[in-house]
PDB file of C-alpha atoms in Angstrom:
ATOM      1  CA  MET A   1      69.811  33.751 -48.834  1.00 62.00           C
ATOM      2  CA  SER A   2      69.637  37.235 -50.206  1.00 74.00           C
ATOM      3  CA  LEU A   3      67.247  39.967 -49.084  1.00 80.00           C
ATOM      4  CA  GLU A   4      65.303  39.602 -52.358  1.00 82.00           C
ATOM      5  CA  GLN A   5      64.870  35.876 -51.768  1.00 84.00           C
ATOM      6  CA  VAL A   6      63.628  36.472 -48.210  1.00 82.00           C
ATOM      7  CA  GLU A   7      61.162  39.066 -49.524  1.00 86.00           C
ATOM      8  CA  GLN A   8      59.955  36.661 -52.248  1.00 88.00           C
ATOM      9  CA  TRP A   9      59.516  33.856 -49.667  1.00 87.00           C
ATOM     10  CA  ILE A  10      57.471  36.151 -47.418  1.00 89.00           C
ATOM     11  CA  ARG A  11      55.328  37.208 -50.328  1.00 90.00           C
ATOM     12  CA  GLU A  12      54.540  33.569 -51.222  1.00 91.00           C
ATOM     13  CA  ILE A  13      53.116  32.938 -47.747  1.00 93.00           C
ATOM     14  CA  PRO A  14      49.280  33.340 -47.792  1.00 94.00           C
ATOM     15  CA  PRO A  15      47.940  36.532 -46.104  1.00 94.00           C
ATOM     16  CA  ILE A  16      46.620  35.282 -42.735  1.00 95.00           C
ATOM     17  CA  THR A  17      49.697  33.141 -42.069  1.00 96.00           C
ATOM     18  CA  ARG A  18      52.001  35.957 -43.148  1.00 95.00           C
ATOM     19  CA  THR A  19      50.311  38.468 -40.916  1.00 95.00           C
ATOM     20  CA  TYR A  20      50.436  36.168 -37.893  1.00 96.00           C
ATOM     21  CA  MET A  21      54.139  35.314 -38.499  1.00 95.00           C
ATOM     22  CA  ILE A  22      55.146  38.911 -38.932  1.00 95.00           C
ATOM     23  CA  GLY A  23      53.194  39.922 -35.783  1.00 96.00           C
ATOM     24  CA  ALA A  24      54.930  37.167 -33.741  1.00 96.00           C
ATOM     25  CA  VAL A  25      58.422  38.139 -35.044  1.00 95.00           C
ATOM     26  CA  LEU A  26      57.810  41.836 -34.335  1.00 96.00           C
ATOM     27  CA  THR A  27      56.506  41.020 -30.841  1.00 96.00           C
ATOM     28  CA  THR A  28      59.586  38.996 -30.060  1.00 95.00           C
ATOM     29  CA  ALA A  29      61.882  41.661 -31.524  1.00 95.00           C
ATOM     30  CA  ALA A  30      60.179  44.348 -29.431  1.00 96.00           C
ATOM     31  CA  CYS A  31      60.691  42.219 -26.256  1.00 95.00           C
ATOM     32  CA  ALA A  32      64.326  41.361 -27.193  1.00 94.00           C
ATOM     33  CA  LEU A  33      65.112  45.009 -27.667  1.00 94.00           C
ATOM     34  CA  GLU A  34      63.306  45.823 -24.375  1.00 92.00           C
ATOM     35  CA  LEU A  35      60.868  48.132 -26.123  1.00 95.00           C
ATOM     36  CA  VAL A  36      57.981  46.089 -24.684  1.00 94.00           C
ATOM     37  CA  SER A  37      57.799  44.021 -21.593  1.00 94.00           C
ATOM     38  CA  PRO A  38      56.184  40.575 -21.676  1.00 94.00           C
ATOM     39  CA  PHE A  39      54.319  41.693 -18.513  1.00 95.00           C
ATOM     40  CA  SER A  40      52.364  44.112 -20.700  1.00 95.00           C
ATOM     41  CA  LEU A  41      51.394  41.380 -23.155  1.00 96.00           C
ATOM     42  CA  TYR A  42      50.192  38.396 -21.113  1.00 96.00           C
ATOM     43  CA  PHE A  43      46.513  37.455 -20.716  1.00 96.00           C
ATOM     44  CA  SER A  44      44.920  38.632 -17.491  1.00 95.00           C
ATOM     45  CA  ALA A  45      41.146  38.782 -17.081  1.00 93.00           C
ATOM     46  CA  THR A  46      41.580  41.108 -14.112  1.00 93.00           C
ATOM     47  CA  LEU A  47      43.710  43.637 -16.025  1.00 95.00           C
ATOM     48  CA  ILE A  48      41.521  43.392 -19.115  1.00 95.00           C
ATOM     49  CA  PHE A  49      38.145  43.980 -17.508  1.00 92.00           C
ATOM     50  CA  ASN A  50      39.123  45.988 -14.404  1.00 94.00           C
ATOM     51  CA  LYS A  51      41.895  48.087 -15.900  1.00 93.00           C
ATOM     52  CA  GLY A  52      40.648  48.348 -19.483  1.00 94.00           C
ATOM     53  CA  GLN A  53      43.802  46.775 -20.982  1.00 95.00           C
ATOM     54  CA  PHE A  54      41.974  45.187 -23.849  1.00 96.00           C
ATOM     55  CA  TRP A  55      45.024  44.782 -26.038  1.00 96.00           C
ATOM     56  CA  ARG A  56      45.959  41.772 -23.879  1.00 96.00           C
ATOM     57  CA  LEU A  57      43.131  39.836 -25.561  1.00 95.00           C
ATOM     58  CA  MET A  58      45.256  39.805 -28.703  1.00 96.00           C
ATOM     59  CA  THR A  59      48.905  40.340 -27.754  1.00 96.00           C
ATOM     60  CA  ASN A  60      49.137  37.074 -25.769  1.00 96.00           C
ATOM     61  CA  PHE A  61      48.679  35.134 -29.005  1.00 97.00           C
ATOM     62  CA  PHE A  62      51.664  36.812 -30.590  1.00 96.00           C
ATOM     63  CA  PHE A  63      54.131  36.146 -27.807  1.00 95.00           C
ATOM     64  CA  PHE A  64      56.374  33.104 -28.288  1.00 93.00           C
ATOM     65  CA  GLY A  65      59.327  34.171 -26.172  1.00 89.00           C
ATOM     66  CA  ALA A  66      61.309  37.252 -25.215  1.00 90.00           C
ATOM     67  CA  SER A  67      64.192  36.349 -27.508  1.00 90.00           C
ATOM     68  CA  PHE A  68      64.919  34.595 -30.792  1.00 90.00           C
ATOM     69  CA  SER A  69      65.675  31.313 -29.046  1.00 89.00           C
ATOM     70  CA  LEU A  70      65.565  27.753 -30.342  1.00 86.00           C
ATOM     71  CA  ASP A  71      62.098  27.431 -28.745  1.00 85.00           C
ATOM     72  CA  PHE A  72      60.882  30.495 -30.684  1.00 90.00           C
ATOM     73  CA  LEU A  73      62.217  29.085 -33.975  1.00 91.00           C
ATOM     74  CA  PHE A  74      60.581  25.768 -33.153  1.00 88.00           C
ATOM     75  CA  HIS A  75      57.211  27.398 -32.700  1.00 89.00           C
ATOM     76  CA  MET A  76      57.652  29.541 -35.813  1.00 92.00           C
ATOM     77  CA  PHE A  77      58.447  26.513 -37.903  1.00 91.00           C
ATOM     78  CA  PHE A  78      55.247  24.726 -36.904  1.00 90.00           C
ATOM     79  CA  LEU A  79      53.193  27.891 -37.079  1.00 91.00           C
ATOM     80  CA  VAL A  80      54.273  28.780 -40.635  1.00 93.00           C
ATOM     81  CA  ARG A  81      54.332  25.211 -41.926  1.00 93.00           C
ATOM     82  CA  TYR A  82      50.897  24.046 -40.803  1.00 94.00           C
ATOM     83  CA  SER A  83      49.103  27.373 -40.914  1.00 95.00           C
ATOM     84  CA  LYS A  84      50.387  27.820 -44.491  1.00 95.00           C
ATOM     85  CA  GLN A  85      49.314  24.361 -45.509  1.00 95.00           C
ATOM     86  CA  LEU A  86      45.840  24.801 -44.073  1.00 95.00           C
ATOM     87  CA  GLU A  87      45.371  28.157 -45.745  1.00 95.00           C
ATOM     88  CA  GLU A  88      46.652  26.925 -49.079  1.00 94.00           C
ATOM     89  CA  ASN A  89      44.800  23.618 -49.137  1.00 93.00           C
ATOM     90  CA  ALA A  90      41.948  22.958 -46.691  1.00 92.00           C
ATOM     91  CA  PHE A  91      40.986  26.671 -46.778  1.00 94.00           C
ATOM     92  CA  ARG A  92      42.097  27.410 -50.316  1.00 92.00           C
ATOM     93  CA  GLY A  93      40.095  30.349 -51.671  1.00 90.00           C
ATOM     94  CA  LYS A  94      38.373  30.664 -48.281  1.00 92.00           C
ATOM     95  CA  THR A  95      40.429  33.262 -46.478  1.00 93.00           C
ATOM     96  CA  ALA A  96      37.430  34.398 -44.467  1.00 95.00           C
ATOM     97  CA  ASP A  97      36.732  30.817 -43.334  1.00 95.00           C
ATOM     98  CA  PHE A  98      40.338  30.457 -42.195  1.00 96.00           C
ATOM     99  CA  PHE A  99      40.269  33.724 -40.285  1.00 96.00           C
ATOM    100  CA  TYR A 100      37.011  32.709 -38.660  1.00 96.00           C
ATOM    101  CA  PHE A 101      38.506  29.342 -37.683  1.00 97.00           C
ATOM    102  CA  LEU A 102      41.342  31.176 -35.890  1.00 97.00           C
ATOM    103  CA  LEU A 103      38.900  33.687 -34.368  1.00 96.00           C
ATOM    104  CA  ILE A 104      36.682  30.960 -32.931  1.00 96.00           C
ATOM    105  CA  GLY A 105      39.701  29.129 -31.569  1.00 97.00           C
ATOM    106  CA  ALA A 106      41.091  32.264 -29.936  1.00 97.00           C
ATOM    107  CA  MET A 107      37.702  33.107 -28.385  1.00 97.00           C
ATOM    108  CA  VAL A 108      37.254  29.635 -26.892  1.00 97.00           C
ATOM    109  CA  MET A 109      40.845  29.635 -25.548  1.00 97.00           C
ATOM    110  CA  THR A 110      40.282  33.093 -24.042  1.00 96.00           C
ATOM    111  CA  LEU A 111      37.214  31.826 -22.212  1.00 96.00           C
ATOM    112  CA  LEU A 112      39.023  28.789 -20.854  1.00 96.00           C
ATOM    113  CA  ALA A 113      42.380  30.449 -20.058  1.00 95.00           C
ATOM    114  CA  PRO A 114      41.325  31.870 -16.616  1.00 94.00           C
ATOM    115  CA  PHE A 115      40.257  28.417 -15.460  1.00 94.00           C
ATOM    116  CA  MET A 116      43.451  26.805 -16.643  1.00 93.00           C
ATOM    117  CA  LYS A 117      45.621  29.716 -15.380  1.00 92.00           C
ATOM    118  CA  LEU A 118      47.327  30.275 -18.755  1.00 94.00           C
ATOM    119  CA  ASN A 119      48.892  33.588 -19.672  1.00 94.00           C
ATOM    120  CA  PHE A 120      50.119  33.099 -23.243  1.00 95.00           C
ATOM    121  CA  LEU A 121      48.025  31.237 -25.812  1.00 95.00           C
ATOM    122  CA  GLY A 122      50.102  31.427 -28.994  1.00 94.00           C
ATOM    123  CA  SER A 123      51.319  27.854 -28.563  1.00 93.00           C
ATOM    124  CA  SER A 124      47.717  26.654 -28.046  1.00 95.00           C
ATOM    125  CA  LEU A 125      46.620  28.332 -31.280  1.00 96.00           C
ATOM    126  CA  THR A 126      49.505  26.659 -33.119  1.00 95.00           C
ATOM    127  CA  PHE A 127      48.582  23.273 -31.746  1.00 95.00           C
ATOM    128  CA  MET A 128      44.975  23.812 -32.819  1.00 97.00           C
ATOM    129  CA  MET A 129      46.171  24.331 -36.379  1.00 97.00           C
ATOM    130  CA  VAL A 130      48.456  21.271 -36.216  1.00 96.00           C
ATOM    131  CA  TYR A 131      45.529  19.185 -34.936  1.00 97.00           C
ATOM    132  CA  LEU A 132      43.107  20.272 -37.720  1.00 97.00           C
ATOM    133  CA  TRP A 133      45.808  19.769 -40.387  1.00 96.00           C
ATOM    134  CA  GLY A 134      46.385  16.251 -39.077  1.00 95.00           C
ATOM    135  CA  ARG A 135      42.714  15.376 -39.113  1.00 95.00           C
ATOM    136  CA  ARG A 136      42.194  16.705 -42.643  1.00 94.00           C
ATOM    137  CA  ASN A 137      45.292  14.781 -43.874  1.00 94.00           C
ATOM    138  CA  PRO A 138      44.688  11.403 -42.240  1.00 93.00           C
ATOM    139  CA  TYR A 139      46.817   9.383 -44.670  1.00 92.00           C
ATOM    140  CA  SER A 140      49.906  11.609 -44.640  1.00 92.00           C
ATOM    141  CA  ARG A 141      52.913   9.563 -43.466  1.00 92.00           C
ATOM    142  CA  MET A 142      55.399  11.143 -41.072  1.00 90.00           C
ATOM    143  CA  ASN A 143      58.265  10.155 -38.800  1.00 87.00           C
ATOM    144  CA  PHE A 144      59.672  11.559 -35.607  1.00 79.00           C
ATOM    145  CA  LEU A 145      63.444  12.225 -35.750  1.00 74.00           C
ATOM    146  CA  GLY A 146      63.695   9.288 -38.089  1.00 74.00           C
ATOM    147  CA  LEU A 147      62.912   6.905 -35.212  1.00 78.00           C
ATOM    148  CA  PHE A 148      59.358   5.736 -35.793  1.00 82.00           C
ATOM    149  CA  PRO A 149      56.679   6.450 -38.438  1.00 90.00           C
ATOM    150  CA  PHE A 150      53.143   7.589 -37.815  1.00 92.00           C
ATOM    151  CA  THR A 151      50.272   9.164 -39.649  1.00 94.00           C
ATOM    152  CA  ALA A 152      49.360  12.883 -39.475  1.00 94.00           C
ATOM    153  CA  PRO A 153      46.511  12.660 -36.926  1.00 94.00           C
ATOM    154  CA  TYR A 154      49.000  11.532 -34.318  1.00 94.00           C
ATOM    155  CA  LEU A 155      51.360  14.496 -34.863  1.00 93.00           C
ATOM    156  CA  PRO A 156      49.943  16.715 -32.084  1.00 94.00           C
ATOM    157  CA  TRP A 157      50.181  13.882 -29.608  1.00 94.00           C
ATOM    158  CA  VAL A 158      53.733  13.094 -30.610  1.00 91.00           C
ATOM    159  CA  LEU A 159      54.679  16.792 -30.182  1.00 90.00           C
ATOM    160  CA  LEU A 160      52.858  16.937 -26.862  1.00 91.00           C
ATOM    161  CA  SER A 161      54.741  13.858 -25.555  1.00 90.00           C
ATOM    162  CA  PHE A 162      58.054  15.298 -26.703  1.00 85.00           C
ATOM    163  CA  SER A 163      57.313  18.609 -25.014  1.00 85.00           C
ATOM    164  CA  VAL A 164      56.427  16.861 -21.722  1.00 88.00           C
ATOM    165  CA  VAL A 165      59.599  14.753 -21.863  1.00 86.00           C
ATOM    166  CA  LEU A 166      61.579  17.991 -22.139  1.00 78.00           C
ATOM    167  CA  GLY A 167      59.939  19.179 -18.914  1.00 79.00           C
ATOM    168  CA  ASN A 168      57.403  21.608 -20.365  1.00 80.00           C
ATOM    169  CA  ASN A 169      53.859  22.121 -19.151  1.00 82.00           C
ATOM    170  CA  GLY A 170      51.566  20.228 -21.467  1.00 88.00           C
ATOM    171  CA  THR A 171      48.452  22.121 -20.476  1.00 93.00           C
ATOM    172  CA  VAL A 172      48.952  24.820 -23.115  1.00 93.00           C
ATOM    173  CA  ASP A 173      49.273  22.224 -25.889  1.00 93.00           C
ATOM    174  CA  LEU A 174      46.362  20.162 -24.542  1.00 95.00           C
ATOM    175  CA  LEU A 175      44.171  23.259 -24.748  1.00 96.00           C
ATOM    176  CA  GLY A 176      45.045  23.610 -28.440  1.00 96.00           C
ATOM    177  CA  ILE A 177      44.266  19.975 -29.123  1.00 96.00           C
ATOM    178  CA  PHE A 178      40.937  20.218 -27.337  1.00 97.00           C
ATOM    179  CA  VAL A 179      39.843  23.375 -29.163  1.00 97.00           C
ATOM    180  CA  GLY A 180      41.101  21.916 -32.493  1.00 97.00           C
ATOM    181  CA  HIS A 181      39.063  18.779 -31.931  1.00 96.00           C
ATOM    182  CA  LEU A 182      36.015  20.812 -30.991  1.00 96.00           C
ATOM    183  CA  TYR A 183      36.201  22.722 -34.273  1.00 96.00           C
ATOM    184  CA  TYR A 184      36.838  19.513 -36.259  1.00 96.00           C
ATOM    185  CA  PHE A 185      33.853  17.825 -34.699  1.00 95.00           C
ATOM    186  CA  LEU A 186      31.416  20.659 -35.265  1.00 94.00           C
ATOM    187  CA  GLU A 187      32.652  21.446 -38.803  1.00 93.00           C
ATOM    188  CA  ASP A 188      33.533  18.017 -40.214  1.00 92.00           C
ATOM    189  CA  VAL A 189      31.975  15.267 -38.142  1.00 92.00           C
ATOM    190  CA  TYR A 190      28.618  16.545 -36.885  1.00 90.00           C
ATOM    191  CA  PRO A 191      27.240  17.508 -40.361  1.00 88.00           C
ATOM    192  CA  ARG A 192      27.948  13.901 -41.538  1.00 88.00           C
ATOM    193  CA  MET A 193      26.237  12.481 -38.417  1.00 89.00           C
ATOM    194  CA  ILE A 194      22.987  14.302 -39.186  1.00 86.00           C
ATOM    195  CA  ASN A 195      23.426  13.900 -42.956  1.00 83.00           C
ATOM    196  CA  SER A 196      23.093  17.635 -43.557  1.00 79.00           C
ATOM    197  CA  ARG A 197      25.074  20.451 -45.193  1.00 80.00           C
ATOM    198  CA  TYR A 198      24.128  22.784 -42.394  1.00 83.00           C
ATOM    199  CA  ARG A 199      27.233  24.370 -40.833  1.00 84.00           C
ATOM    200  CA  ILE A 200      27.105  25.375 -37.206  1.00 89.00           C
ATOM    201  CA  LEU A 201      30.301  27.407 -37.606  1.00 91.00           C
ATOM    202  CA  LYS A 202      29.335  29.145 -40.865  1.00 91.00           C
ATOM    203  CA  THR A 203      31.405  32.192 -41.494  1.00 92.00           C
ATOM    204  CA  PRO A 204      29.452  35.421 -41.037  1.00 92.00           C
ATOM    205  CA  THR A 205      28.600  37.228 -44.286  1.00 92.00           C
ATOM    206  CA  PHE A 206      30.427  40.433 -43.307  1.00 93.00           C
ATOM    207  CA  LEU A 207      33.666  38.528 -42.928  1.00 91.00           C
ATOM    208  CA  VAL A 208      33.219  36.898 -46.362  1.00 92.00           C
ATOM    209  CA  HIS A 209      32.671  40.352 -47.911  1.00 91.00           C
ATOM    210  CA  LEU A 210      35.687  41.703 -46.031  1.00 90.00           C
ATOM    211  CA  PHE A 211      38.152  39.044 -47.164  1.00 87.00           C
ATOM    212  CA  GLU A 212      36.855  37.668 -50.406  1.00 74.00           C
ATOM    213  CA  SER A 213      37.813  40.175 -53.027  1.00 61.00           C
ATOM    214  CA  PRO A 214      36.386  39.750 -56.534  1.00 53.00           C
ATOM    215  CA  ASP A 215      38.367  37.494 -58.868  1.00 48.00           C
ATOM    216  CA  PRO A 216      40.294  39.702 -61.386  1.00 47.00           C
ATOM    217  CA  HIS A 217      39.243  37.200 -64.103  1.00 45.00           C
ATOM    218  CA  ASP A 218      35.600  37.763 -63.247  1.00 41.00           C
ATOM    219  CA  ILE A 219      35.993  41.514 -63.332  1.00 40.00           C
ATOM    220  CA  HIS A 220      37.683  41.297 -66.724  1.00 48.00           C
ATOM    221  CA  LEU A 221      34.884  39.068 -67.975  1.00 41.00           C
ATOM    222  CA  GLU A 222      32.218  41.488 -66.714  1.00 44.00           C
ATOM    223  CA  ASN A 223      33.985  44.391 -68.469  1.00 50.00           C
ATOM    224  CA  ASP A 224      34.089  42.425 -71.679  1.00 51.00           C
ATOM    225  CA  LEU A 225      30.392  41.659 -71.454  1.00 45.00           C
ATOM    226  CA  ALA A 226      29.648  45.352 -70.777  1.00 48.00           C
ATOM    227  CA  ASP A 227      31.734  46.317 -73.825  1.00 52.00           C
ATOM    228  CA  ASP A 228      29.828  43.787 -75.886  1.00 50.00           C
ATOM    229  CA  ASP A 229      26.529  45.254 -74.752  1.00 50.00           C
ATOM    230  CA  ASP A 230      27.761  48.734 -75.689  1.00 50.00           C
ATOM    231  CA  ASP A 231      28.825  47.528 -79.126  1.00 48.00           C
ATOM    232  CA  GLU A 232      25.442  45.869 -79.683  1.00 48.00           C
ATOM    233  CA  GLY A 233      23.713  49.072 -78.604  1.00 49.00           C
ATOM    234  CA  ASN A 234      25.765  51.119 -81.053  1.00 50.00           C
ATOM    235  CA  ILE A 235      24.935  48.696 -83.894  1.00 44.00           C
ATOM    236  CA  ASP A 236      21.236  48.852 -83.079  1.00 49.00           C
ATOM    237  CA  ASP A 237      21.369  52.698 -83.083  1.00 49.00           C
ATOM    238  CA  ALA A 238      23.178  52.692 -86.424  1.00 43.00           C
ATOM    239  CA  ALA A 239      20.587  50.299 -87.878  1.00 42.00           C
ATOM    240  CA  ASP A 240      17.757  52.451 -86.654  1.00 48.00           C
ATOM    241  CA  GLN A 241      19.274  55.528 -88.253  1.00 48.00           C
ATOM    242  CA  GLY A 242      19.739  53.647 -91.557  1.00 47.00           C
ATOM    243  CA  VAL A 243      16.107  52.629 -91.593  1.00 44.00           C
ATOM    244  CA  GLU A 244      15.077  56.254 -90.989  1.00 45.00           C
TER     245      GLU A 244
END
């Protein structure tokens, strides 16, 4: 794959997913080159609030390993694949909503992390996206290593089981599943239960204005209408002068 093809592939990734992926890759590269230590990135409520190291609130979500290992590539695959599909489909044309979804998830995970003694939450955020994607694509058929088929809602549980079998701590992944289900319930299930269009997790207006840029087609249409108004005004002026 040429450099131009890589650049084109990156450009085709929607903005929020692209930013997160690039941030994760740069963080891992900085750690691999020993420019940054993982000890300066992990989440610690004590260091954040007592030492004023507020960057830890964000950097712990971008750390997926200190080297470009197989585990890092595994996480990047699921991050890019399911974040991209959510942003392009479930949140198509709703960049602000997608950002707010990630922001809410990160905030809830940050509140729960001290009680669960977790230091890095990037994997949890990825599992949250996988969970929501599965819930919003309930009829998508999948299979695990070609061994057994299942539908998309079971994907996070299959991945969790596989991770535990490999000897990893499933707490990080369970946190992502929990937060993902919490968002899904409040955003998709609860409004149907009360038969209302009211959204508890409605995106703040300032975020909508920040992310939702005007459609170029709409701008072009407005310019055309303005030009038509000017032309009509010129015609009216000419008619008035003719009458005089």
